[in-house]
């Protein structure tokens, strides 16, 4: 049960001066807002669009060939939990072939929350008739979009955040189950991730859907874009500084992007100083602050929280790889960062054999 398409929500601000504390100035690298926004929107996507159809729908593939849904099967068949799962049930497993799948209380840790059963045998036509061909991954993705997206919206009473913590998932019968006549799909919700299926606790319908992380969490880097959480000692794109609750400040409806940016800039600057222990730490480590915004869909779904993140924009696009927590020593692209000068204009050293630069005007 791999995760469905994560629809990550992170955005980086390219707003002038928005990425640095007041005393940091604007000497750091600032990419354009669209470039950085795309970089963070690709969190958990992995930047390989062609692979989406194979990553985000899942069935029962195991060596024993158990059917995923067989009402006539005797008690004790390992997939019986899936065959009887209904809306509101939560499922979990620990083996790669999902042969130990069981129903559990949604209050405890689980991997999948069922939103609806869809019996495709009730649909007219030959596509789902007895003896029909098992659908390929592209068709399964289409079925998810056609049936599971509206089913999840209904299950969540219209309050599903498509840019939030959860993604729409699809579970389907194995090829053997399909050959035996099973045509039941199960639509549901999973935690968004680039790889694997993270556990969650509590029913999605009762959760804050804000896609945020704990301070100190580092998001890995894949093709210059952020991905899933990793140990900060590993290469990563950004480090979470804090989580800001916009609902505590904006109490009368969805604030504009400009108002969100202004508030987040202030809060991220303040909390980054607390997190790093110095107002000059971001500047000295040549890092930049990034943050997201909430759109109307997220706000109406009840999402109110955003993360403040620190990272390093790459020279062309995306992010540069960082190793180590910004609370200590870090490497950027394998090199220790060189703090910019405290005053005046920085001039590069001339190349060997090259003529020196002409005198530079004094800073105004």
CSV table of C-alpha atoms in Angstrom, one decimal:
chain,number,residue,atom,x,y,z
A,1,UNK,CA,0.0,0.0,0.0
A,2,UNK,CA,2.1,2.8,-1.2
A,3,UNK,CA,1.0,6.3,-0.7
A,4,UNK,CA,-1.2,8.1,-3.2
A,5,UNK,CA,-0.1,11.3,-4.9
A,6,UNK,CA,0.9,13.6,-2.2
A,7,UNK,CA,-0.3,17.0,-2.9
A,8,UNK,CA,2.3,18.8,-0.9
A,9,UNK,CA,1.7,22.3,0.1
A,10,UNK,CA,5.0,23.9,0.8
A,11,UNK,CA,5.9,27.2,-0.8
A,12,UNK,CA,9.1,29.3,-0.5
A,13,UNK,CA,8.9,33.0,-0.4
A,14,UNK,CA,10.9,35.0,-2.9
A,15,UNK,CA,9.7,38.2,-1.3
A,16,UNK,CA,12.4,40.8,-1.0
A,17,UNK,CA,14.1,40.4,2.3
A,18,UNK,CA,11.6,37.8,3.5
A,19,UNK,CA,14.1,35.1,4.0
A,20,UNK,CA,16.5,36.7,6.5
A,21,UNK,CA,16.4,38.2,10.0
A,22,UNK,CA,16.4,42.0,10.2
A,23,UNK,CA,20.2,42.2,10.8
A,24,UNK,CA,21.0,39.7,8.0
A,25,UNK,CA,20.6,42.1,5.1
A,26,UNK,CA,20.0,40.8,1.6
A,27,UNK,CA,23.3,39.3,0.6
A,28,UNK,CA,22.0,35.8,0.5
A,29,UNK,CA,20.7,34.0,-2.6
A,30,UNK,CA,17.1,34.7,-3.4
A,31,UNK,CA,15.5,32.6,-6.2
A,32,UNK,CA,12.3,33.8,-7.9
A,33,UNK,CA,9.1,33.0,-6.0
A,34,UNK,CA,7.7,30.7,-8.8
A,35,UNK,CA,10.9,28.7,-8.8
A,36,UNK,CA,11.1,28.2,-5.1
A,37,UNK,CA,7.3,27.7,-4.8
A,38,UNK,CA,7.6,24.8,-7.3
A,39,UNK,CA,10.5,23.4,-5.4
A,40,UNK,CA,8.5,23.1,-2.3
A,41,UNK,CA,5.3,22.1,-4.0
A,42,UNK,CA,7.2,19.0,-5.2
A,43,UNK,CA,7.7,17.8,-1.6
A,44,UNK,CA,7.0,14.1,-1.5
A,45,UNK,CA,6.4,13.9,-5.3
A,46,UNK,CA,9.9,12.9,-6.1
A,47,UNK,CA,9.9,14.9,-9.3
A,48,UNK,CA,9.4,11.8,-11.5
A,49,UNK,CA,6.0,12.2,-12.9
A,50,UNK,CA,6.1,9.1,-15.0
A,51,UNK,CA,6.4,7.0,-11.9
A,52,UNK,CA,3.2,8.3,-10.3
A,53,UNK,CA,0.9,5.7,-11.8
A,54,UNK,CA,2.9,2.9,-10.3
A,55,UNK,CA,3.6,4.4,-6.9
A,56,UNK,CA,0.2,5.5,-5.7
A,57,UNK,CA,-2.2,2.7,-6.2
A,58,UNK,CA,-1.7,-0.6,-4.5
A,59,UNK,CA,-3.1,-4.1,-4.4
A,60,UNK,CA,-2.3,-7.4,-2.8
A,61,UNK,CA,0.8,-8.9,-4.4
A,62,UNK,CA,2.0,-12.0,-2.6
A,63,UNK,CA,3.4,-15.4,-3.4
A,64,UNK,CA,0.4,-17.3,-2.0
A,65,UNK,CA,-2.0,-15.7,-4.5
A,66,UNK,CA,-4.6,-14.9,-1.8
A,67,UNK,CA,-7.7,-13.2,-3.1
A,68,UNK,CA,-8.2,-9.7,-1.6
A,69,UNK,CA,-11.9,-10.1,-1.3
A,70,UNK,CA,-13.7,-13.5,-1.0
A,71,UNK,CA,-16.8,-13.5,1.1
A,72,UNK,CA,-17.0,-17.3,0.8
A,73,UNK,CA,-13.5,-17.9,2.1
A,74,UNK,CA,-13.3,-19.7,5.4
A,75,UNK,CA,-12.4,-17.9,8.6
A,76,UNK,CA,-8.7,-17.5,9.1
A,77,UNK,CA,-7.8,-16.5,5.5
A,78,UNK,CA,-5.2,-13.7,6.0
A,79,UNK,CA,-6.9,-11.2,3.7
A,80,UNK,CA,-10.3,-11.5,5.4
A,81,UNK,CA,-9.8,-8.2,7.1
A,82,UNK,CA,-9.6,-6.5,3.7
A,83,UNK,CA,-12.5,-8.4,2.3
A,84,UNK,CA,-14.8,-7.1,5.0
A,85,UNK,CA,-13.4,-3.6,5.4
A,86,UNK,CA,-16.0,-0.9,5.2
A,87,UNK,CA,-16.1,2.9,5.5
A,88,UNK,CA,-14.6,4.1,8.8
A,89,UNK,CA,-12.4,1.0,9.3
A,90,UNK,CA,-8.7,1.4,9.7
A,91,UNK,CA,-6.1,-1.1,8.4
A,92,UNK,CA,-2.5,-1.7,9.1
A,93,UNK,CA,0.2,-4.3,8.1
A,94,UNK,CA,3.9,-4.8,8.7
A,95,UNK,CA,5.0,-7.2,5.9
A,96,UNK,CA,6.0,-6.1,2.4
A,97,UNK,CA,3.4,-8.4,0.8
A,98,UNK,CA,0.7,-7.1,3.3
A,99,UNK,CA,-0.2,-10.7,4.2
A,100,UNK,CA,-0.6,-9.7,7.9
A,101,UNK,CA,-3.1,-7.0,7.1
A,102,UNK,CA,-5.6,-6.5,10.0
A,103,UNK,CA,-8.3,-4.1,11.1
A,104,UNK,CA,-7.4,-1.9,14.1
A,105,UNK,CA,-8.9,0.9,16.0
A,106,UNK,CA,-8.5,4.2,14.2
A,107,UNK,CA,-7.4,5.7,17.6
A,108,UNK,CA,-4.2,3.6,17.3
A,109,UNK,CA,-1.5,3.5,14.7
A,110,UNK,CA,-2.7,2.6,11.2
A,111,UNK,CA,-1.7,3.0,7.6
A,112,UNK,CA,-5.0,3.3,5.7
A,113,UNK,CA,-8.5,4.6,6.6
A,114,UNK,CA,-11.3,3.2,4.4
A,115,UNK,CA,-13.6,5.9,3.0
A,116,UNK,CA,-15.8,3.8,0.7
A,117,UNK,CA,-16.2,0.4,-1.1
A,118,UNK,CA,-16.7,0.5,-4.8
A,119,UNK,CA,-18.0,-2.7,-6.5
A,120,UNK,CA,-17.0,-2.3,-10.1
A,121,UNK,CA,-18.9,-5.4,-11.1
A,122,UNK,CA,-22.1,-3.3,-10.9
A,123,UNK,CA,-21.0,-1.0,-13.7
A,124,UNK,CA,-22.2,-1.8,-17.2
A,125,UNK,CA,-19.9,-2.9,-20.0
A,126,UNK,CA,-17.3,-5.5,-20.4
A,127,UNK,CA,-14.4,-3.9,-18.7
A,128,UNK,CA,-15.3,-5.4,-15.3
A,129,UNK,CA,-17.3,-8.4,-16.5
A,130,UNK,CA,-16.2,-12.0,-15.5
A,131,UNK,CA,-13.0,-12.9,-17.4
A,132,UNK,CA,-12.0,-9.3,-18.1
A,133,UNK,CA,-8.4,-8.2,-18.2
A,134,UNK,CA,-6.8,-7.0,-14.9
A,135,UNK,CA,-6.4,-3.2,-15.2
A,136,UNK,CA,-2.9,-1.8,-15.6
A,137,UNK,CA,-1.5,0.9,-13.3
A,138,UNK,CA,-2.6,3.8,-15.5
A,139,UNK,CA,-6.2,2.5,-15.5
A,140,UNK,CA,-6.1,2.0,-11.7
A,141,UNK,CA,-4.9,5.6,-11.3
A,142,UNK,CA,-7.9,6.7,-13.5
A,143,UNK,CA,-10.2,4.7,-11.3
A,144,UNK,CA,-8.9,6.3,-8.2
A,145,UNK,CA,-9.5,9.8,-9.7
A,146,UNK,CA,-12.9,8.8,-10.9
A,147,UNK,CA,-14.2,7.0,-7.8
A,148,UNK,CA,-11.9,7.6,-4.8
A,149,UNK,CA,-11.5,11.4,-4.9
A,150,UNK,CA,-15.3,12.1,-4.7
A,151,UNK,CA,-15.7,9.2,-2.2
A,152,UNK,CA,-13.1,10.8,0.1
A,153,UNK,CA,-14.7,14.2,-0.3
A,154,UNK,CA,-18.0,12.8,0.8
A,155,UNK,CA,-16.5,10.8,3.6
A,156,UNK,CA,-14.8,14.0,4.9
A,157,UNK,CA,-18.0,15.9,4.5
A,158,UNK,CA,-16.4,18.2,2.0
A,159,UNK,CA,-13.6,19.2,4.4
A,160,UNK,CA,-10.7,17.4,2.7
A,161,UNK,CA,-7.5,19.5,2.3
A,162,UNK,CA,-6.0,18.4,-1.1
A,163,UNK,CA,-2.7,20.2,-0.1
A,164,UNK,CA,-2.7,18.8,3.4
A,165,UNK,CA,-1.5,15.9,5.5
A,166,UNK,CA,-3.5,13.2,3.8
A,167,UNK,CA,-3.8,11.9,0.2
A,168,UNK,CA,-6.5,9.9,-1.5
A,169,UNK,CA,-5.5,6.2,-1.6
A,170,UNK,CA,-6.8,3.2,-3.5
A,171,UNK,CA,-6.6,-0.5,-2.5
A,172,UNK,CA,-7.5,-3.1,-5.1
A,173,UNK,CA,-7.7,-6.9,-5.5
A,174,UNK,CA,-4.7,-9.0,-6.5
A,175,UNK,CA,-4.5,-10.3,-10.1
A,176,UNK,CA,-5.6,-13.7,-8.7
A,177,UNK,CA,-8.5,-12.1,-6.8
A,178,UNK,CA,-9.5,-10.3,-10.0
A,179,UNK,CA,-9.4,-13.6,-12.0
A,180,UNK,CA,-11.6,-15.2,-9.4
A,181,UNK,CA,-14.2,-12.5,-9.8
A,182,UNK,CA,-13.4,-9.9,-7.2
A,183,UNK,CA,-14.0,-6.3,-8.5
A,184,UNK,CA,-14.2,-4.4,-5.2
A,185,UNK,CA,-12.0,-1.3,-4.8
A,186,UNK,CA,-11.5,0.4,-1.5
A,187,UNK,CA,-10.9,4.1,-1.4
A,188,UNK,CA,-9.4,5.8,1.6
A,189,UNK,CA,-6.9,8.1,3.1
A,190,UNK,CA,-3.1,7.8,3.8
A,191,UNK,CA,-0.5,10.1,5.1
A,192,UNK,CA,1.3,11.9,2.2
A,193,UNK,CA,4.9,10.7,1.6
A,194,UNK,CA,7.3,10.2,-1.3
A,195,UNK,CA,8.0,6.6,-0.4
A,196,UNK,CA,6.5,4.1,1.9
A,197,UNK,CA,3.3,4.6,4.0
A,198,UNK,CA,3.8,6.5,7.3
A,199,UNK,CA,1.6,5.5,10.2
A,200,UNK,CA,-1.0,7.9,11.7
A,201,UNK,CA,-3.3,7.8,14.7
A,202,UNK,CA,-6.8,9.1,14.9
A,203,UNK,CA,-9.5,9.3,12.2
A,204,UNK,CA,-8.7,11.7,9.4
A,205,UNK,CA,-12.1,13.2,9.7
A,206,UNK,CA,-11.2,14.5,13.2
A,207,UNK,CA,-7.6,15.5,12.6
A,208,UNK,CA,-6.0,18.9,11.8
A,209,UNK,CA,-5.0,18.3,8.2
A,210,UNK,CA,-2.2,20.8,8.2
A,211,UNK,CA,0.9,19.2,6.7
A,212,UNK,CA,3.5,20.3,9.2
A,213,UNK,CA,6.4,18.6,11.0
A,214,UNK,CA,8.1,19.0,14.4
A,215,UNK,CA,10.8,21.5,14.9
A,216,UNK,CA,14.2,19.9,14.2
A,217,UNK,CA,12.9,17.6,11.5
A,218,UNK,CA,14.9,17.7,8.2
A,219,UNK,CA,13.3,16.9,4.9
A,220,UNK,CA,15.5,14.9,2.5
A,221,UNK,CA,16.5,16.0,-0.9
A,222,UNK,CA,15.6,14.3,-4.2
A,223,UNK,CA,16.6,15.9,-7.5
A,224,UNK,CA,17.1,19.2,-5.7
A,225,UNK,CA,13.7,19.1,-4.2
A,226,UNK,CA,12.5,18.3,-0.6
A,227,UNK,CA,11.2,14.8,0.1
A,228,UNK,CA,10.5,12.8,3.2
A,229,UNK,CA,12.0,13.3,6.7
A,230,UNK,CA,15.5,12.1,7.2
A,231,UNK,CA,18.2,12.3,9.9
A,232,UNK,CA,19.7,15.8,9.7
A,233,UNK,CA,23.1,14.2,9.4
A,234,UNK,CA,22.1,13.0,6.0
A,235,UNK,CA,21.7,15.2,3.0
A,236,UNK,CA,18.6,17.2,3.2
A,237,UNK,CA,16.9,20.2,1.6
A,238,UNK,CA,15.3,22.1,4.5
A,239,UNK,CA,15.2,22.0,8.3
A,240,UNK,CA,12.0,22.8,10.2
A,241,UNK,CA,12.4,25.7,12.6
A,242,UNK,CA,8.9,26.0,14.0
A,243,UNK,CA,5.2,25.6,13.3
A,244,UNK,CA,3.0,28.7,13.3
A,245,UNK,CA,-0.8,28.6,13.9
A,246,UNK,CA,-2.4,31.3,11.7
A,247,UNK,CA,-5.8,30.6,13.3
A,248,UNK,CA,-4.6,32.1,16.6
A,249,UNK,CA,-3.8,35.4,14.8
A,250,UNK,CA,-6.4,35.5,12.0
A,251,UNK,CA,-9.7,34.9,13.6
A,252,UNK,CA,-12.1,36.4,11.0
A,253,UNK,CA,-11.6,34.4,7.8
A,254,UNK,CA,-8.9,33.5,5.3
A,255,UNK,CA,-6.2,36.2,5.3
A,256,UNK,CA,-4.7,37.4,2.0
A,257,UNK,CA,-1.4,36.0,0.8
A,258,UNK,CA,0.2,39.4,1.5
A,259,UNK,CA,-1.1,39.3,5.1
A,260,UNK,CA,0.0,35.7,5.5
A,261,UNK,CA,3.5,36.5,4.2
A,262,UNK,CA,3.9,39.5,6.5
A,263,UNK,CA,2.8,37.5,9.5
A,264,UNK,CA,4.9,34.5,8.6
A,265,UNK,CA,8.0,36.6,7.9
A,266,UNK,CA,7.8,38.1,11.4
A,267,UNK,CA,7.1,34.8,13.1
A,268,UNK,CA,9.6,32.8,11.2
A,269,UNK,CA,12.3,35.4,11.9
A,270,UNK,CA,11.5,35.4,15.6
A,271,UNK,CA,11.3,31.6,15.9
A,272,UNK,CA,14.4,31.0,13.8
A,273,UNK,CA,16.4,33.3,16.2
A,274,UNK,CA,15.1,31.2,19.2
A,275,UNK,CA,15.8,28.0,17.4
A,276,UNK,CA,19.3,28.8,16.3
A,277,UNK,CA,20.3,30.9,19.3
A,278,UNK,CA,21.4,34.0,17.4
A,279,UNK,CA,19.8,36.5,15.0
A,280,UNK,CA,22.9,36.3,12.8
A,281,UNK,CA,23.0,32.5,12.5
A,282,UNK,CA,21.0,32.2,9.3
A,283,UNK,CA,23.1,34.9,7.6
A,284,UNK,CA,26.4,33.4,8.9
A,285,UNK,CA,25.4,30.0,7.6
A,286,UNK,CA,24.3,31.5,4.3
A,287,UNK,CA,20.8,30.0,4.7
A,288,UNK,CA,17.4,31.4,3.9
A,289,UNK,CA,13.9,31.2,5.5
A,290,UNK,CA,11.1,29.6,3.6
A,291,UNK,CA,7.4,29.3,4.4
A,292,UNK,CA,4.1,28.3,2.8
A,293,UNK,CA,0.7,29.9,2.5
A,294,UNK,CA,-2.8,28.6,3.0
A,295,UNK,CA,-5.3,28.8,0.1
A,296,UNK,CA,-9.1,28.8,0.4
A,297,UNK,CA,-9.3,25.0,0.0
A,298,UNK,CA,-7.0,24.4,2.9
A,299,UNK,CA,-8.6,27.1,5.1
A,300,UNK,CA,-12.1,25.7,4.5
A,301,UNK,CA,-10.9,22.2,5.3
A,302,UNK,CA,-9.8,23.5,8.7
A,303,UNK,CA,-6.0,23.7,8.1
A,304,UNK,CA,-4.4,26.6,10.0
A,305,UNK,CA,-0.8,25.7,10.6
A,306,UNK,CA,2.4,26.3,8.5
A,307,UNK,CA,6.0,25.5,9.0
A,308,UNK,CA,9.0,27.8,9.0
A,309,UNK,CA,11.9,26.2,7.2
A,310,UNK,CA,15.6,27.0,6.6
A,311,UNK,CA,17.5,25.9,3.5
A,312,UNK,CA,19.8,27.0,0.8
A,313,UNK,CA,18.6,27.8,-2.7
A,314,UNK,CA,20.6,26.2,-5.5
A,315,UNK,CA,22.4,28.4,-8.1
A,316,UNK,CA,19.9,27.3,-10.8
A,317,UNK,CA,16.8,25.9,-9.3
A,318,UNK,CA,15.6,23.9,-6.3
A,319,UNK,CA,17.7,23.4,-3.2
A,320,UNK,CA,21.4,22.7,-2.4
A,321,UNK,CA,22.1,19.6,-0.3
A,322,UNK,CA,22.9,20.3,3.4
A,323,UNK,CA,24.4,18.0,6.0
A,324,UNK,CA,24.1,18.6,9.7
A,325,UNK,CA,21.6,20.5,11.8
A,326,UNK,CA,21.7,24.3,11.4
A,327,UNK,CA,22.0,24.4,15.2
A,328,UNK,CA,25.6,23.1,14.8
A,329,UNK,CA,28.1,22.9,12.0
A,330,UNK,CA,26.8,22.2,8.5
A,331,UNK,CA,28.1,21.4,5.1
A,332,UNK,CA,26.4,22.9,1.9
A,333,UNK,CA,27.3,21.0,-1.2
A,334,UNK,CA,30.0,19.3,0.8
A,335,UNK,CA,31.6,22.6,1.9
A,336,UNK,CA,31.5,24.6,5.1
A,337,UNK,CA,29.6,27.8,4.5
A,338,UNK,CA,31.6,31.0,4.4
A,339,UNK,CA,29.9,33.9,6.3
A,340,UNK,CA,29.5,37.1,4.2
A,341,UNK,CA,31.3,40.2,5.3
A,342,UNK,CA,29.6,42.2,8.0
A,343,UNK,CA,29.9,45.5,6.0
A,344,UNK,CA,30.9,46.7,2.6
A,345,UNK,CA,30.6,44.8,-0.6
A,346,UNK,CA,32.0,41.3,-1.1
A,347,UNK,CA,34.3,40.9,-4.0
A,348,UNK,CA,35.5,37.6,-5.3
A,349,UNK,CA,39.2,36.7,-5.3
A,350,UNK,CA,40.8,36.9,-8.8
A,351,UNK,CA,41.5,33.7,-10.6
A,352,UNK,CA,45.2,32.7,-10.8
A,353,UNK,CA,46.9,34.7,-13.5
A,354,UNK,CA,43.9,36.9,-14.0
A,355,UNK,CA,44.0,40.7,-13.7
A,356,UNK,CA,42.8,42.0,-10.3
A,357,UNK,CA,39.4,43.6,-10.2
A,358,UNK,CA,39.3,47.4,-10.4
A,359,UNK,CA,38.7,49.3,-7.2
A,360,UNK,CA,35.1,49.0,-6.1
A,361,UNK,CA,33.1,51.9,-4.9
A,362,UNK,CA,32.5,52.3,-1.2
A,363,UNK,CA,29.1,51.2,0.0
A,364,UNK,CA,26.6,54.0,0.5
